[in-house]
């Protein structure tokens, strides 16, 4: 039997023909008045075209997001000419395929309207056979203001539709949403009109907690456009694998979605791990779905495991659709693809706890029949303008950081709405499964929502309501509403509603009667919770919840001054100034941060506004890190609670001081101490997140701030810590039992903890360390000036780095710096560089004892330098980044800055 490529066919009457023509490249762009007429690249957005043409400057810089609101309030038209040759024109079917239109658009070919669009996240397919002509043709895609369009639809809705953001208090726009520092972009907005035909608009909700974010409502052709022509053939739109286990076999179901212009004879062939299958798949005119199954013996492949549980094995799945010609022995391969897949089972376990005094059910995940503690973080959008994102480069840069540096097992793709399909949640090579979350919020009830759902959906600030759709892995998609409820995508949605991929619904919904239990939020007993408490001390363990699953918690902080200066000259800025108030989209956000900082520190009293902002941002990052650390360690300690054996967390974090803290509080082995303000008791726990038994002793050292001296050392007897568990190793009725003198003030004591593996030689057996602060620094803590300084900087030869080379791809340079505290104990030692030299530090925010020297790695990557250089080149900040080739020891030494908390509060 012969299998030929399409190029080998000889033209004949009714010979199967398939053609594709890409329309990406240079288009013309004009606004409604014709004032602006310019070239524009597709894929792209109006903002990126205007930026490239020099009509606007970097929209992220300063208050340009306000100055440039005229862009999204106008209507814009993309147009271009394209040629149709004899071969394409002779096709029986000619389709115009728009893979991404943002958002409300009319599409015309040669002046004839061929279709409309109102969904950014689906692929739009238009039959243009009747409109196209031989030779030169024109295409026009006319966008209108999506914000106004959404407001019009909201007016037609039978229920009140709350705004995504309060325009006055959150500096928002209709149909826009952002959290805190988020680049505020598209709100996923869904409206059903009163007319018989449902009318919707789907738009995105990127959120960027790590950046100061302006508000945008982009327009444009953000994905590729192509022509597809075929005669007596078919267009294979999508290939979707679904892997399940049946007894001692893995079943790989490969679904093929195809569109044909008539009867087509063909077959689907697939292979993986040396096993093959082929089925007949004859097509009829219109939409077709076929499925081929490959059965793989269970023992013939290695399973995929999350981080810390094994190797994330992946295999190549090869799929081809072969059209059978008139001679059945000749097959024409019209589509072939290769996908990376992993073999694993994944289940959400919800089972009753019959012996609990508190009623409820478990809520945890099993992967390969093993309970998984779901440590994780959010994956946030990389740019407000999606066409600028190189998703492959993004994944190479960031997912290894999650996997290797922060020990994460889960990534929640959030804020992207439909865009998240580009970061697929199938098993990945780093052992980080991903859960997709559409947008995080919604403006109003979706169609077919039950009355109780409508009643709570508008209560954005309500905490603890059960969420119905959290699961990791394919094939699950759900919509989270106001961060509290999630509504499964209706199974009746057409297969093409998200670009041709079928949508399956997670069956995780609870009966309505379980939503509330004796007037208390039911999520604590049955499911997942969010916990944000901005009124009380953020590290007060007595206020923390004891849930089954905690997916969101924490606090926001202000970026460092060097970061702020890349988006604003910041010549006259203060932490309480108007500019930062506008940039923080949380209502009264800056005052909320300040109120929490004051619970821990005295606010900086510097006379210079820039110095106040500099130190305020530093203190806010310390507070943020402490709050995340306290809550994360609380949830991890609960792993040893007999009434909470399967509690999990998936906290979100920003890459600030918190980044370095996360490496430690997410580490596989954790030593954690907690003081309960309710009774004054003090406990030390060891969490073993490995698959090996540990024989551990814990060393506790108590230091005096006043003298910088060690005043007491205690060692708690060795204890066996089973795999995947948490154990308490020490408990005291009061913390004073640890002090050298019961009369010693809390404000003059610091506690350092170290867990040692007694099966390893002394000196090389510290497997975890931590710090406990008996008093915070808004009190009369007796700090002295530690005199922190950098003593040396030197090159690190290739192959001698302390941390794995996972921070970046491409070339990088590694340096090592030595820092010392000459005169006293230094707390929260913070290293940074000027914004003309972007680096990654191996550690930050640490404690230095008097006279102690610590070495910290500094990594400079070529790709990071290039990204920062491109960002600063167009924003008017006047900063020129040091070229990668010029980065050397002297360049690093000249740009390193070091400080401790003493510098900020005294």
PDB file of N, CA, C and O in Angstrom, residues 618-643:
ATOM      1  N   UNK A 618       9.798  48.265  50.044  1.00  0.00           N
ATOM      2  CA  UNK A 618      10.593  47.195  50.650  1.00  0.00           C
ATOM      3  C   UNK A 618       9.866  46.582  51.853  1.00  0.00           C
ATOM      4  O   UNK A 618       9.739  45.365  51.981  1.00  0.00           O
ATOM      5  N   UNK A 619       9.335  47.441  52.740  1.00  0.00           N
ATOM      6  CA  UNK A 619       8.618  46.936  53.912  1.00  0.00           C
ATOM      7  C   UNK A 619       7.342  46.204  53.504  1.00  0.00           C
ATOM      8  O   UNK A 619       6.981  45.183  54.100  1.00  0.00           O
ATOM      9  N   UNK A 620       6.658  46.717  52.494  1.00  0.00           N
ATOM     10  CA  UNK A 620       5.427  46.045  52.054  1.00  0.00           C
ATOM     11  C   UNK A 620       5.728  44.655  51.511  1.00  0.00           C
ATOM     12  O   UNK A 620       4.934  43.721  51.697  1.00  0.00           O
ATOM     13  N   UNK A 621       6.872  44.493  50.861  1.00  0.00           N
ATOM     14  CA  UNK A 621       7.234  43.171  50.354  1.00  0.00           C
ATOM     15  C   UNK A 621       7.599  42.217  51.493  1.00  0.00           C
ATOM     16  O   UNK A 621       7.312  41.015  51.413  1.00  0.00           O
ATOM     17  N   UNK A 622       8.214  42.723  52.544  1.00  0.00           N
ATOM     18  CA  UNK A 622       8.499  41.876  53.707  1.00  0.00           C
ATOM     19  C   UNK A 622       7.187  41.395  54.322  1.00  0.00           C
ATOM     20  O   UNK A 622       7.022  40.209  54.626  1.00  0.00           O
ATOM     21  N   UNK A 623       6.247  42.317  54.506  1.00  0.00           N
ATOM     22  CA  UNK A 623       4.954  41.956  55.102  1.00  0.00           C
ATOM     23  C   UNK A 623       4.236  40.936  54.228  1.00  0.00           C
ATOM     24  O   UNK A 623       3.678  39.947  54.725  1.00  0.00           O
ATOM     25  N   UNK A 624       4.241  41.159  52.931  1.00  0.00           N
ATOM     26  CA  UNK A 624       3.608  40.197  52.028  1.00  0.00           C
ATOM     27  C   UNK A 624       4.228  38.817  52.178  1.00  0.00           C
ATOM     28  O   UNK A 624       3.520  37.799  52.286  1.00  0.00           O
ATOM     29  N   UNK A 625       5.547  38.758  52.208  1.00  0.00           N
ATOM     30  CA  UNK A 625       6.229  37.467  52.321  1.00  0.00           C
ATOM     31  C   UNK A 625       5.916  36.791  53.649  1.00  0.00           C
ATOM     32  O   UNK A 625       5.697  35.571  53.704  1.00  0.00           O
ATOM     33  N   UNK A 626       5.881  37.559  54.735  1.00  0.00           N
ATOM     34  CA  UNK A 626       5.572  36.984  56.037  1.00  0.00           C
ATOM     35  C   UNK A 626       4.155  36.420  56.081  1.00  0.00           C
ATOM     36  O   UNK A 626       3.908  35.354  56.657  1.00  0.00           O
ATOM     37  N   UNK A 627       3.209  37.125  55.462  1.00  0.00           N
ATOM     38  CA  UNK A 627       1.810  36.665  55.471  1.00  0.00           C
ATOM     39  C   UNK A 627       1.662  35.388  54.661  1.00  0.00           C
ATOM     40  O   UNK A 627       1.008  34.427  55.090  1.00  0.00           O
ATOM     41  N   UNK A 628       2.264  35.361  53.476  1.00  0.00           N
ATOM     42  CA  UNK A 628       2.203  34.131  52.678  1.00  0.00           C
ATOM     43  C   UNK A 628       2.890  32.981  53.405  1.00  0.00           C
ATOM     44  O   UNK A 628       2.410  31.849  53.397  1.00  0.00           O
ATOM     45  N   UNK A 629       4.027  33.270  54.002  1.00  0.00           N
ATOM     46  CA  UNK A 629       4.745  32.221  54.715  1.00  0.00           C
ATOM     47  C   UNK A 629       3.899  31.666  55.852  1.00  0.00           C
ATOM     48  O   UNK A 629       3.785  30.446  56.022  1.00  0.00           O
ATOM     49  N   UNK A 630       3.296  32.552  56.648  1.00  0.00           N
ATOM     50  CA  UNK A 630       2.503  32.100  57.789  1.00  0.00           C
ATOM     51  C   UNK A 630       1.336  31.233  57.354  1.00  0.00           C
ATOM     52  O   UNK A 630       1.075  30.169  57.944  1.00  0.00           O
ATOM     53  N   UNK A 631       0.626  31.647  56.310  1.00  0.00           N
ATOM     54  CA  UNK A 631      -0.536  30.870  55.878  1.00  0.00           C
ATOM     55  C   UNK A 631      -0.121  29.568  55.213  1.00  0.00           C
ATOM     56  O   UNK A 631      -0.736  28.523  55.433  1.00  0.00           O
ATOM     57  N   UNK A 632       0.912  29.619  54.392  1.00  0.00           N
ATOM     58  CA  UNK A 632       1.358  28.400  53.721  1.00  0.00           C
ATOM     59  C   UNK A 632       1.818  27.368  54.736  1.00  0.00           C
ATOM     60  O   UNK A 632       1.451  26.180  54.649  1.00  0.00           O
ATOM     61  N   UNK A 633       2.629  27.794  55.692  1.00  0.00           N
ATOM     62  CA  UNK A 633       3.095  26.845  56.700  1.00  0.00           C
ATOM     63  C   UNK A 633       1.926  26.336  57.546  1.00  0.00           C
ATOM     64  O   UNK A 633       1.920  25.171  57.968  1.00  0.00           O
ATOM     65  N   UNK A 634       0.943  27.162  57.803  1.00  0.00           N
ATOM     66  CA  UNK A 634      -0.257  26.719  58.533  1.00  0.00           C
ATOM     67  C   UNK A 634      -0.943  25.572  57.795  1.00  0.00           C
ATOM     68  O   UNK A 634      -1.253  24.535  58.389  1.00  0.00           O
ATOM     69  N   UNK A 635      -1.151  25.720  56.498  1.00  0.00           N
ATOM     70  CA  UNK A 635      -1.829  24.672  55.729  1.00  0.00           C
ATOM     71  C   UNK A 635      -0.970  23.412  55.647  1.00  0.00           C
ATOM     72  O   UNK A 635      -1.486  22.292  55.685  1.00  0.00           O
ATOM     73  N   UNK A 636       0.338  23.600  55.548  1.00  0.00           N
ATOM     74  CA  UNK A 636       1.201  22.420  55.471  1.00  0.00           C
ATOM     75  C   UNK A 636       1.270  21.695  56.815  1.00  0.00           C
ATOM     76  O   UNK A 636       1.354  20.464  56.853  1.00  0.00           O
ATOM     77  N   UNK A 637       1.256  22.437  57.906  1.00  0.00           N
ATOM     78  CA  UNK A 637       1.231  21.770  59.217  1.00  0.00           C
ATOM     79  C   UNK A 637      -0.036  20.954  59.405  1.00  0.00           C
ATOM     80  O   UNK A 637      -0.028  19.910  60.064  1.00  0.00           O
ATOM     81  N   UNK A 638      -1.141  21.410  58.830  1.00  0.00           N
ATOM     82  CA  UNK A 638      -2.409  20.702  58.991  1.00  0.00           C
ATOM     83  C   UNK A 638      -2.383  19.319  58.364  1.00  0.00           C
ATOM     84  O   UNK A 638      -3.281  18.507  58.603  1.00  0.00           O
ATOM     85  N   UNK A 639      -1.354  19.046  57.589  1.00  0.00           N
ATOM     86  CA  UNK A 639      -1.233  17.711  57.023  1.00  0.00           C
ATOM     87  C   UNK A 639      -1.109  16.657  58.119  1.00  0.00           C
ATOM     88  O   UNK A 639      -1.420  15.494  57.918  1.00  0.00           O
ATOM     89  N   UNK A 640      -0.667  17.065  59.292  1.00  0.00           N
ATOM     90  CA  UNK A 640      -0.548  16.129  60.396  1.00  0.00           C
ATOM     91  C   UNK A 640      -1.751  16.116  61.311  1.00  0.00           C
ATOM     92  O   UNK A 640      -1.739  15.434  62.338  1.00  0.00           O
ATOM     93  N   UNK A 641      -2.792  16.883  60.976  1.00  0.00           N
ATOM     94  CA  UNK A 641      -4.000  16.933  61.789  1.00  0.00           C
ATOM     95  C   UNK A 641      -4.873  15.728  61.453  1.00  0.00           C
ATOM     96  O   UNK A 641      -5.253  15.538  60.311  1.00  0.00           O
ATOM     97  N   UNK A 642      -5.232  14.892  62.418  1.00  0.00           N
ATOM     98  CA  UNK A 642      -6.042  13.710  62.108  1.00  0.00           C
ATOM     99  C   UNK A 642      -7.407  14.056  61.539  1.00  0.00           C
ATOM    100  O   UNK A 642      -8.024  13.230  60.868  1.00  0.00           O
ATOM    101  N   UNK A 643      -7.903  15.266  61.788  1.00  0.00           N
ATOM    102  CA  UNK A 643      -9.181  15.663  61.220  1.00  0.00           C
ATOM    103  C   UNK A 643      -8.989  16.442  59.923  1.00  0.00           C
ATOM    104  O   UNK A 643      -9.929  16.972  59.372  1.00  0.00           O
TER     105      UNK A 643
END
